[in-house]
Amino acid sequence: MKTNRSIDAMYEAGQVVGQALTAVRKAADVGVSLLELDEVAREVLRDAGATSPFLGYRPSFAPVPFPAVICASVNDAIVHGIPTGYRLRDGDLVSIDCGAELGGWTGDSAISFTVGSARPADVRLIETAERALAAGIEAAVVGNRLGDIAHAIGSVCRTAGYGIPDGFGGHGIGRKMHEDPSVPNEGPPSRGMRLRAGLVLAIEPMLIAGGEDGYHAAPDGWTLCTNDGSRAAHAEHTVAVTESGPRILTAR
């Protein structure tokens, strides 16, 4: 649980994340490499006096520490893509996840977009991810439960016919990037922890275009890819539950 002053400090970290994502989106074009996009985000963090919670992060499943400040997931990659020398091609669907630590507080957010000529199916997938995120945020109000957020997200995704990667979702956030509680992207309403003012969550729907939920880890041990080869989209904001309603701390 965070105080109003702490939430204000988290907003400052969240604005750095928003600036980094905006800069990366602007720089992304056909022929630009994922490593170049990572450098764009690094520069934003440096200029703001912020550090990256991604760089050097190594959870139990990871074979190596994460080597970048953004996750760059392209086409059938769902999340956790490691930036490489891959150069963006016309029609690519790109998901960028970024975090920032500033003054001891953390922000985390993600966007998905297409490069060059967009496929109508990709546009629909991205728009649905954003609608699912908006629905989850709308449910993040005092008196609701975690299950209400999960149900809101899952209902949007399933109604549109998309898959949801099993076992992955959002999380609490504050002094660390990942804190309790876990925030599922699907589940029954009116279940789980009751939401109180001061709770801050990273809400992040992930959608698989083919409608299946299966995924696998790429050889790098980090990138999660769809089993059916279909494309994926990811959208995320850091959101504070307040007495006056949800407050998006990573608003761009």
mmCIF file with all atom_site columns, N, CA and C in Angstrom, residues 128-129 131-141 144-159 162-171 181-195 199 201-207 241:
data_model
loop_
_atom_site.group_PDB
_atom_site.id
_atom_site.type_symbol
_atom_site.label_atom_id
_atom_site.label_alt_id
_atom_site.label_comp_id
_atom_site.label_asym_id
_atom_site.label_entity_id
_atom_site.label_seq_id
_atom_site.pdbx_PDB_ins_code
_atom_site.Cartn_x
_atom_site.Cartn_y
_atom_site.Cartn_z
_atom_site.occupancy
_atom_site.B_iso_or_equiv
_atom_site.pdbx_formal_charge
_atom_site.auth_seq_id
_atom_site.auth_comp_id
_atom_site.auth_asym_id
_atom_site.auth_atom_id
_atom_site.pdbx_PDB_model_num
ATOM 1   N N  . THR A 1 128 ? -7.761  -4.267  -29.657 1.00 0.00 ? 128 THR A N  1
ATOM 2   C CA . THR A 1 128 ? -8.398  -5.095  -28.634 1.00 0.00 ? 128 THR A CA 1
ATOM 3   C C  . THR A 1 128 ? -7.541  -5.155  -27.378 1.00 0.00 ? 128 THR A C  1
ATOM 4   N N  . ALA A 1 129 ? -6.232  -5.235  -27.533 1.00 0.00 ? 129 ALA A N  1
ATOM 5   C CA . ALA A 1 129 ? -5.340  -5.212  -26.366 1.00 0.00 ? 129 ALA A CA 1
ATOM 6   C C  . ALA A 1 129 ? -5.517  -3.918  -25.583 1.00 0.00 ? 129 ALA A C  1
ATOM 7   N N  . ARG A 1 131 ? -8.221  -2.031  -25.586 1.00 0.00 ? 131 ARG A N  1
ATOM 8   C CA . ARG A 1 131 ? -9.554  -2.051  -24.972 1.00 0.00 ? 131 ARG A CA 1
ATOM 9   C C  . ARG A 1 131 ? -9.557  -2.928  -23.728 1.00 0.00 ? 131 ARG A C  1
ATOM 10  N N  . ALA A 1 132 ? -8.834  -4.042  -23.785 1.00 0.00 ? 132 ALA A N  1
ATOM 11  C CA . ALA A 1 132 ? -8.745  -4.921  -22.622 1.00 0.00 ? 132 ALA A CA 1
ATOM 12  C C  . ALA A 1 132 ? -8.041  -4.216  -21.471 1.00 0.00 ? 132 ALA A C  1
ATOM 13  N N  . LEU A 1 133 ? -6.982  -3.473  -21.795 1.00 0.00 ? 133 LEU A N  1
ATOM 14  C CA . LEU A 1 133 ? -6.285  -2.702  -20.770 1.00 0.00 ? 133 LEU A CA 1
ATOM 15  C C  . LEU A 1 133 ? -7.212  -1.661  -20.164 1.00 0.00 ? 133 LEU A C  1
ATOM 16  N N  . ALA A 1 134 ? -7.935  -0.948  -21.005 1.00 0.00 ? 134 ALA A N  1
ATOM 17  C CA . ALA A 1 134 ? -8.861  0.074   -20.514 1.00 0.00 ? 134 ALA A CA 1
ATOM 18  C C  . ALA A 1 134 ? -9.931  -0.542  -19.612 1.00 0.00 ? 134 ALA A C  1
ATOM 19  N N  . ALA A 1 135 ? -10.413 -1.730  -19.975 1.00 0.00 ? 135 ALA A N  1
ATOM 20  C CA . ALA A 1 135 ? -11.431 -2.399  -19.159 1.00 0.00 ? 135 ALA A CA 1
ATOM 21  C C  . ALA A 1 135 ? -10.852 -2.803  -17.808 1.00 0.00 ? 135 ALA A C  1
ATOM 22  N N  . GLY A 1 136 ? -9.609  -3.300  -17.815 1.00 0.00 ? 136 GLY A N  1
ATOM 23  C CA . GLY A 1 136 ? -8.976  -3.663  -16.558 1.00 0.00 ? 136 GLY A CA 1
ATOM 24  C C  . GLY A 1 136 ? -8.764  -2.458  -15.661 1.00 0.00 ? 136 GLY A C  1
ATOM 25  N N  . ILE A 1 137 ? -8.344  -1.350  -16.257 1.00 0.00 ? 137 ILE A N  1
ATOM 26  C CA . ILE A 1 137 ? -8.139  -0.127  -15.480 1.00 0.00 ? 137 ILE A CA 1
ATOM 27  C C  . ILE A 1 137 ? -9.461  0.366   -14.904 1.00 0.00 ? 137 ILE A C  1
ATOM 28  N N  . GLU A 1 138 ? -10.510 0.316   -15.704 1.00 0.00 ? 138 GLU A N  1
ATOM 29  C CA . GLU A 1 138 ? -11.822 0.779   -15.240 1.00 0.00 ? 138 GLU A CA 1
ATOM 30  C C  . GLU A 1 138 ? -12.312 -0.013  -14.031 1.00 0.00 ? 138 GLU A C  1
ATOM 31  N N  . ALA A 1 139 ? -11.894 -1.280  -13.951 1.00 0.00 ? 139 ALA A N  1
ATOM 32  C CA . ALA A 1 139 ? -12.311 -2.132  -12.830 1.00 0.00 ? 139 ALA A CA 1
ATOM 33  C C  . ALA A 1 139 ? -11.440 -1.945  -11.598 1.00 0.00 ? 139 ALA A C  1
ATOM 34  N N  . ALA A 1 140 ? -10.358 -1.164  -11.703 1.00 0.00 ? 140 ALA A N  1
ATOM 35  C CA . ALA A 1 140 ? -9.418  -0.988  -10.589 1.00 0.00 ? 140 ALA A CA 1
ATOM 36  C C  . ALA A 1 140 ? -9.904  0.124   -9.667  1.00 0.00 ? 140 ALA A C  1
ATOM 37  N N  . VAL A 1 141 ? -11.007 -0.132  -8.984  1.00 0.00 ? 141 VAL A N  1
ATOM 38  C CA . VAL A 1 141 ? -11.611 0.860   -8.103  1.00 0.00 ? 141 VAL A CA 1
ATOM 39  C C  . VAL A 1 141 ? -11.775 0.286   -6.701  1.00 0.00 ? 141 VAL A C  1
ATOM 40  N N  . ASN A 1 144 ? -13.807 -3.091  -5.379  1.00 0.00 ? 144 ASN A N  1
ATOM 41  C CA . ASN A 1 144 ? -13.750 -4.235  -6.287  1.00 0.00 ? 144 ASN A CA 1
ATOM 42  C C  . ASN A 1 144 ? -12.701 -5.226  -5.798  1.00 0.00 ? 144 ASN A C  1
ATOM 43  N N  . ARG A 1 145 ? -12.607 -6.351  -6.495  1.00 0.00 ? 145 ARG A N  1
ATOM 44  C CA . ARG A 1 145 ? -11.601 -7.360  -6.172  1.00 0.00 ? 145 ARG A CA 1
ATOM 45  C C  . ARG A 1 145 ? -10.702 -7.598  -7.375  1.00 0.00 ? 145 ARG A C  1
ATOM 46  N N  . LEU A 1 146 ? -9.570  -8.252  -7.127  1.00 0.00 ? 146 LEU A N  1
ATOM 47  C CA . LEU A 1 146 ? -8.651  -8.543  -8.220  1.00 0.00 ? 146 LEU A CA 1
ATOM 48  C C  . LEU A 1 146 ? -9.342  -9.307  -9.341  1.00 0.00 ? 146 LEU A C  1
ATOM 49  N N  . GLY A 1 147 ? -10.269 -10.190 -8.967  1.00 0.00 ? 147 GLY A N  1
ATOM 50  C CA . GLY A 1 147 ? -10.989 -10.962 -9.967  1.00 0.00 ? 147 GLY A CA 1
ATOM 51  C C  . GLY A 1 147 ? -11.804 -10.098 -10.908 1.00 0.00 ? 147 GLY A C  1
ATOM 52  N N  . ASP A 1 148 ? -12.227 -8.930  -10.456 1.00 0.00 ? 148 ASP A N  1
ATOM 53  C CA . ASP A 1 148 ? -12.990 -8.033  -11.314 1.00 0.00 ? 148 ASP A CA 1
ATOM 54  C C  . ASP A 1 148 ? -12.104 -7.469  -12.424 1.00 0.00 ? 148 ASP A C  1
ATOM 55  N N  . ILE A 1 149 ? -10.837 -7.189  -12.099 1.00 0.00 ? 149 ILE A N  1
ATOM 56  C CA . ILE A 1 149 ? -9.896  -6.748  -13.128 1.00 0.00 ? 149 ILE A CA 1
ATOM 57  C C  . ILE A 1 149 ? -9.652  -7.878  -14.114 1.00 0.00 ? 149 ILE A C  1
ATOM 58  N N  . ALA A 1 150 ? -9.381  -9.069  -13.572 1.00 0.00 ? 150 ALA A N  1
ATOM 59  C CA . ALA A 1 150 ? -9.118  -10.233 -14.434 1.00 0.00 ? 150 ALA A CA 1
ATOM 60  C C  . ALA A 1 150 ? -10.301 -10.516 -15.355 1.00 0.00 ? 150 ALA A C  1
ATOM 61  N N  . HIS A 1 151 ? -11.499 -10.484 -14.809 1.00 0.00 ? 151 HIS A N  1
ATOM 62  C CA . HIS A 1 151 ? -12.697 -10.778 -15.595 1.00 0.00 ? 151 HIS A CA 1
ATOM 63  C C  . HIS A 1 151 ? -12.903 -9.730  -16.687 1.00 0.00 ? 151 HIS A C  1
ATOM 64  N N  . ALA A 1 152 ? -12.660 -8.470  -16.369 1.00 0.00 ? 152 ALA A N  1
ATOM 65  C CA . ALA A 1 152 ? -12.844 -7.405  -17.354 1.00 0.00 ? 152 ALA A CA 1
ATOM 66  C C  . ALA A 1 152 ? -11.886 -7.586  -18.530 1.00 0.00 ? 152 ALA A C  1
ATOM 67  N N  . ILE A 1 153 ? -10.630 -7.900  -18.226 1.00 0.00 ? 153 ILE A N  1
ATOM 68  C CA . ILE A 1 153 ? -9.639  -8.108  -19.279 1.00 0.00 ? 153 ILE A CA 1
ATOM 69  C C  . ILE A 1 153 ? -9.988  -9.337  -20.114 1.00 0.00 ? 153 ILE A C  1
ATOM 70  N N  . GLY A 1 154 ? -10.220 -10.443 -19.425 1.00 0.00 ? 154 GLY A N  1
ATOM 71  C CA . GLY A 1 154 ? -10.486 -11.698 -20.110 1.00 0.00 ? 154 GLY A CA 1
ATOM 72  C C  . GLY A 1 154 ? -11.720 -11.652 -20.983 1.00 0.00 ? 154 GLY A C  1
ATOM 73  N N  . SER A 1 155 ? -12.749 -10.942 -20.529 1.00 0.00 ? 155 SER A N  1
ATOM 74  C CA . SER A 1 155 ? -13.990 -10.865 -21.305 1.00 0.00 ? 155 SER A CA 1
ATOM 75  C C  . SER A 1 155 ? -13.763 -10.175 -22.644 1.00 0.00 ? 155 SER A C  1
ATOM 76  N N  . VAL A 1 156 ? -12.971 -9.099  -22.645 1.00 0.00 ? 156 VAL A N  1
ATOM 77  C CA . VAL A 1 156 ? -12.675 -8.395  -23.894 1.00 0.00 ? 156 VAL A CA 1
ATOM 78  C C  . VAL A 1 156 ? -11.890 -9.295  -24.836 1.00 0.00 ? 156 VAL A C  1
ATOM 79  N N  . CYS A 1 157 ? -10.875 -9.961  -24.296 1.00 0.00 ? 157 CYS A N  1
ATOM 80  C CA . CYS A 1 157 ? -10.015 -10.809 -25.134 1.00 0.00 ? 157 CYS A CA 1
ATOM 81  C C  . CYS A 1 157 ? -10.777 -11.990 -25.722 1.00 0.00 ? 157 CYS A C  1
ATOM 82  N N  . ARG A 1 158 ? -11.525 -12.704 -24.898 1.00 0.00 ? 158 ARG A N  1
ATOM 83  C CA . ARG A 1 158 ? -12.212 -13.905 -25.359 1.00 0.00 ? 158 ARG A CA 1
ATOM 84  C C  . ARG A 1 158 ? -13.358 -13.570 -26.309 1.00 0.00 ? 158 ARG A C  1
ATOM 85  N N  . THR A 1 159 ? -14.068 -12.487 -26.040 1.00 0.00 ? 159 THR A N  1
ATOM 86  C CA . THR A 1 159 ? -15.152 -12.094 -26.928 1.00 0.00 ? 159 THR A CA 1
ATOM 87  C C  . THR A 1 159 ? -14.639 -11.813 -28.336 1.00 0.00 ? 159 THR A C  1
ATOM 88  N N  . TYR A 1 162 ? -9.512  -14.070 -29.105 1.00 0.00 ? 162 TYR A N  1
ATOM 89  C CA . TYR A 1 162 ? -8.071  -14.167 -28.951 1.00 0.00 ? 162 TYR A CA 1
ATOM 90  C C  . TYR A 1 162 ? -7.667  -15.081 -27.793 1.00 0.00 ? 162 TYR A C  1
ATOM 91  N N  . GLY A 1 163 ? -6.455  -15.610 -27.886 1.00 0.00 ? 163 GLY A N  1
ATOM 92  C CA . GLY A 1 163 ? -5.903  -16.408 -26.816 1.00 0.00 ? 163 GLY A CA 1
ATOM 93  C C  . GLY A 1 163 ? -5.246  -15.531 -25.761 1.00 0.00 ? 163 GLY A C  1
ATOM 94  N N  . ILE A 1 164 ? -5.078  -16.106 -24.568 1.00 0.00 ? 164 ILE A N  1
ATOM 95  C CA . ILE A 1 164 ? -4.444  -15.419 -23.438 1.00 0.00 ? 164 ILE A CA 1
ATOM 96  C C  . ILE A 1 164 ? -3.359  -16.340 -22.888 1.00 0.00 ? 164 ILE A C  1
ATOM 97  N N  . PRO A 1 165 ? -2.094  -15.942 -22.899 1.00 0.00 ? 165 PRO A N  1
ATOM 98  C CA . PRO A 1 165 ? -1.022  -16.814 -22.405 1.00 0.00 ? 165 PRO A CA 1
ATOM 99  C C  . PRO A 1 165 ? -1.271  -17.246 -20.966 1.00 0.00 ? 165 PRO A C  1
ATOM 100 N N  . ASP A 1 166 ? -1.367  -18.519 -20.753 1.00 0.00 ? 166 ASP A N  1
ATOM 101 C CA . ASP A 1 166 ? -1.685  -19.066 -19.441 1.00 0.00 ? 166 ASP A CA 1
ATOM 102 C C  . ASP A 1 166 ? -0.573  -18.760 -18.441 1.00 0.00 ? 166 ASP A C  1
ATOM 103 N N  . GLY A 1 167 ? -0.969  -18.246 -17.287 1.00 0.00 ? 167 GLY A N  1
ATOM 104 C CA . GLY A 1 167 ? -0.007  -18.034 -16.205 1.00 0.00 ? 167 GLY A CA 1
ATOM 105 C C  . GLY A 1 167 ? 0.699   -16.699 -16.219 1.00 0.00 ? 167 GLY A C  1
ATOM 106 N N  . PHE A 1 168 ? 0.427   -15.866 -17.226 1.00 0.00 ? 168 PHE A N  1
ATOM 107 C CA . PHE A 1 168 ? 1.079   -14.555 -17.279 1.00 0.00 ? 168 PHE A CA 1
ATOM 108 C C  . PHE A 1 168 ? 0.039   -13.453 -17.133 1.00 0.00 ? 168 PHE A C  1
ATOM 109 N N  . GLY A 1 169 ? 0.431   -12.400 -16.423 1.00 0.00 ? 169 GLY A N  1
ATOM 110 C CA . GLY A 1 169 ? -0.482  -11.291 -16.202 1.00 0.00 ? 169 GLY A CA 1
ATOM 111 C C  . GLY A 1 169 ? 0.251   -10.136 -15.559 1.00 0.00 ? 169 GLY A C  1
ATOM 112 N N  . GLY A 1 170 ? -0.505  -9.299  -14.868 1.00 0.00 ? 170 GLY A N  1
ATOM 113 C CA . GLY A 1 170 ? 0.079   -8.140  -14.223 1.00 0.00 ? 170 GLY A CA 1
ATOM 114 C C  . GLY A 1 170 ? 0.565   -8.434  -12.816 1.00 0.00 ? 170 GLY A C  1
ATOM 115 N N  . HIS A 1 171 ? 0.905   -7.361  -12.088 1.00 0.00 ? 171 HIS A N  1
ATOM 116 C CA . HIS A 1 171 ? 1.555   -7.525  -10.793 1.00 0.00 ? 171 HIS A CA 1
ATOM 117 C C  . HIS A 1 171 ? 1.515   -6.228  -10.005 1.00 0.00 ? 171 HIS A C  1
ATOM 118 N N  . PRO A 1 181 ? 0.237   -7.951  -5.376  1.00 0.00 ? 181 PRO A N  1
ATOM 119 C CA . PRO A 1 181 ? -0.284  -9.267  -5.748  1.00 0.00 ? 181 PRO A CA 1
ATOM 120 C C  . PRO A 1 181 ? -0.113  -9.541  -7.240  1.00 0.00 ? 181 PRO A C  1
ATOM 121 N N  . SER A 1 182 ? -0.319  -10.792 -7.627  1.00 0.00 ? 182 SER A N  1
ATOM 122 C CA . SER A 1 182 ? -0.415  -11.146 -9.036  1.00 0.00 ? 182 SER A CA 1
ATOM 123 C C  . SER A 1 182 ? -1.778  -10.696 -9.562  1.00 0.00 ? 182 SER A C  1
ATOM 124 N N  . VAL A 1 183 ? -1.792  -10.233 -10.825 1.00 0.00 ? 183 VAL A N  1
ATOM 125 C CA . VAL A 1 183 ? -3.036  -9.740  -11.423 1.00 0.00 ? 183 VAL A CA 1
ATOM 126 C C  . VAL A 1 183 ? -3.324  -10.571 -12.676 1.00 0.00 ? 183 VAL A C  1
ATOM 127 N N  . PRO A 1 184 ? -4.146  -11.605 -12.584 1.00 0.00 ? 184 PRO A N  1
ATOM 128 C CA . PRO A 1 184 ? -4.424  -12.463 -13.748 1.00 0.00 ? 184 PRO A CA 1
ATOM 129 C C  . PRO A 1 184 ? -5.128  -11.702 -14.862 1.00 0.00 ? 184 PRO A C  1
ATOM 130 N N  . ASN A 1 185 ? -4.998  -12.204 -16.075 1.00 0.00 ? 185 ASN A N  1
ATOM 131 C CA . ASN A 1 185 ? -5.679  -11.610 -17.225 1.00 0.00 ? 185 ASN A CA 1
ATOM 132 C C  . ASN A 1 185 ? -6.975  -12.327 -17.565 1.00 0.00 ? 185 ASN A C  1
ATOM 133 N N  . GLU A 1 186 ? -7.408  -13.218 -16.704 1.00 0.00 ? 186 GLU A N  1
ATOM 134 C CA . GLU A 1 186 ? -8.674  -13.920 -16.905 1.00 0.00 ? 186 GLU A CA 1
ATOM 135 C C  . GLU A 1 186 ? -9.084  -14.556 -15.594 1.00 0.00 ? 186 GLU A C  1
ATOM 136 N N  . GLY A 1 187 ? -10.392 -14.646 -15.350 1.00 0.00 ? 187 GLY A N  1
ATOM 137 C CA . GLY A 1 187 ? -10.866 -15.291 -14.140 1.00 0.00 ? 187 GLY A CA 1
ATOM 138 C C  . GLY A 1 187 ? -12.250 -14.816 -13.763 1.00 0.00 ? 187 GLY A C  1
ATOM 139 N N  . PRO A 1 188 ? -12.847 -15.459 -12.752 1.00 0.00 ? 188 PRO A N  1
ATOM 140 C CA . PRO A 1 188 ? -14.201 -15.086 -12.326 1.00 0.00 ? 188 PRO A CA 1
ATOM 141 C C  . PRO A 1 188 ? -14.193 -13.768 -11.561 1.00 0.00 ? 188 PRO A C  1
ATOM 142 N N  . PRO A 1 189 ? -15.253 -12.979 -11.699 1.00 0.00 ? 189 PRO A N  1
ATOM 143 C CA . PRO A 1 189 ? -15.342 -11.722 -10.947 1.00 0.00 ? 189 PRO A CA 1
ATOM 144 C C  . PRO A 1 189 ? -15.609 -11.973 -9.472  1.00 0.00 ? 189 PRO A C  1
ATOM 145 N N  . SER A 1 190 ? -15.482 -10.927 -8.687  1.00 0.00 ? 190 SER A N  1
ATOM 146 C CA . SER A 1 190 ? -15.824 -10.951 -7.251  1.00 0.00 ? 190 SER A CA 1
ATOM 147 C C  . SER A 1 190 ? -14.998 -11.954 -6.463  1.00 0.00 ? 190 SER A C  1
ATOM 148 N N  . ARG A 1 191 ? -13.801 -12.250 -6.946  1.00 0.00 ? 191 ARG A N  1
ATOM 149 C CA . ARG A 1 191 ? -12.889 -13.156 -6.239  1.00 0.00 ? 191 ARG A CA 1
ATOM 150 C C  . ARG A 1 191 ? -11.568 -12.444 -5.969  1.00 0.00 ? 191 ARG A C  1
ATOM 151 N N  . GLY A 1 192 ? -10.842 -12.945 -4.989  1.00 0.00 ? 192 GLY A N  1
ATOM 152 C CA . GLY A 1 192 ? -9.509  -12.425 -4.729  1.00 0.00 ? 192 GLY A CA 1
ATOM 153 C C  . GLY A 1 192 ? -9.495  -11.238 -3.789  1.00 0.00 ? 192 GLY A C  1
ATOM 154 N N  . MET A 1 193 ? -8.331  -10.662 -3.641  1.00 0.00 ? 193 MET A N  1
ATOM 155 C CA . MET A 1 193 ? -8.107  -9.561  -2.712  1.00 0.00 ? 193 MET A CA 1
ATOM 156 C C  . MET A 1 193 ? -8.979  -8.362  -3.054  1.00 0.00 ? 193 MET A C  1
ATOM 157 N N  . ARG A 1 194 ? -9.531  -7.746  -2.020  1.00 0.00 ? 194 ARG A N  1
ATOM 158 C CA . ARG A 1 194 ? -10.327 -6.536  -2.231  1.00 0.00 ? 194 ARG A CA 1
ATOM 159 C C  . ARG A 1 194 ? -9.393  -5.349  -2.468  1.00 0.00 ? 194 ARG A C  1
ATOM 160 N N  . LEU A 1 195 ? -9.758  -4.497  -3.415  1.00 0.00 ? 195 LEU A N  1
ATOM 161 C CA . LEU A 1 195 ? -8.916  -3.365  -3.779  1.00 0.00 ? 195 LEU A CA 1
ATOM 162 C C  . LEU A 1 195 ? -9.149  -2.211  -2.812  1.00 0.00 ? 195 LEU A C  1
ATOM 163 N N  . LEU A 1 199 ? -3.231  0.906   -3.333  1.00 0.00 ? 199 LEU A N  1
ATOM 164 C CA . LEU A 1 199 ? -2.683  -0.234  -4.058  1.00 0.00 ? 199 LEU A CA 1
ATOM 165 C C  . LEU A 1 199 ? -2.279  0.215   -5.458  1.00 0.00 ? 199 LEU A C  1
ATOM 166 N N  . LEU A 1 201 ? -0.857  -1.177  -9.192  1.00 0.00 ? 201 LEU A N  1
ATOM 167 C CA . LEU A 1 201 ? -0.766  -2.385  -9.995  1.00 0.00 ? 201 LEU A CA 1
ATOM 168 C C  . LEU A 1 201 ? -0.250  -2.084  -11.392 1.00 0.00 ? 201 LEU A C  1
ATOM 169 N N  . ALA A 1 202 ? 0.517   -3.007  -11.941 1.00 0.00 ? 202 ALA A N  1
ATOM 170 C CA . ALA A 1 202 ? 0.834   -2.999  -13.370 1.00 0.00 ? 202 ALA A CA 1
ATOM 171 C C  . ALA A 1 202 ? -0.168  -3.940  -14.034 1.00 0.00 ? 202 ALA A C  1
ATOM 172 N N  . ILE A 1 203 ? -1.062  -3.383  -14.814 1.00 0.00 ? 203 ILE A N  1
ATOM 173 C CA . ILE A 1 203 ? -2.113  -4.146  -15.485 1.00 0.00 ? 203 ILE A CA 1
ATOM 174 C C  . ILE A 1 203 ? -1.674  -4.347  -16.928 1.00 0.00 ? 203 ILE A C  1
ATOM 175 N N  . GLU A 1 204 ? -1.618  -5.622  -17.389 1.00 0.00 ? 204 GLU A N  1
ATOM 176 C CA . GLU A 1 204 ? -1.010  -5.858  -18.706 1.00 0.00 ? 204 GLU A CA 1
ATOM 177 C C  . GLU A 1 204 ? -1.591  -7.054  -19.456 1.00 0.00 ? 204 GLU A C  1
ATOM 178 N N  . PRO A 1 205 ? -2.653  -6.822  -20.215 1.00 0.00 ? 205 PRO A N  1
ATOM 179 C CA . PRO A 1 205 ? -3.170  -7.894  -21.069 1.00 0.00 ? 205 PRO A CA 1
ATOM 180 C C  . PRO A 1 205 ? -2.193  -8.259  -22.176 1.00 0.00 ? 205 PRO A C  1
ATOM 181 N N  . MET A 1 206 ? -2.155  -9.562  -22.489 1.00 0.00 ? 206 MET A N  1
ATOM 182 C CA . MET A 1 206 ? -1.358  -10.105 -23.583 1.00 0.00 ? 206 MET A CA 1
ATOM 183 C C  . MET A 1 206 ? -2.287  -10.969 -24.417 1.00 0.00 ? 206 MET A C  1
ATOM 184 N N  . LEU A 1 207 ? -2.320  -10.742 -25.730 1.00 0.00 ? 207 LEU A N  1
ATOM 185 C CA . LEU A 1 207 ? -3.278  -11.403 -26.601 1.00 0.00 ? 207 LEU A CA 1
ATOM 186 C C  . LEU A 1 207 ? -2.562  -12.180 -27.690 1.00 0.00 ? 207 LEU A C  1
ATOM 187 N N  . VAL A 1 241 ? -4.821  2.621   -7.427  1.00 0.00 ? 241 VAL A N  1
ATOM 188 C CA . VAL A 1 241 ? -6.204  2.617   -6.960  1.00 0.00 ? 241 VAL A CA 1
ATOM 189 C C  . VAL A 1 241 ? -6.341  3.761   -5.957  1.00 0.00 ? 241 VAL A C  1
#
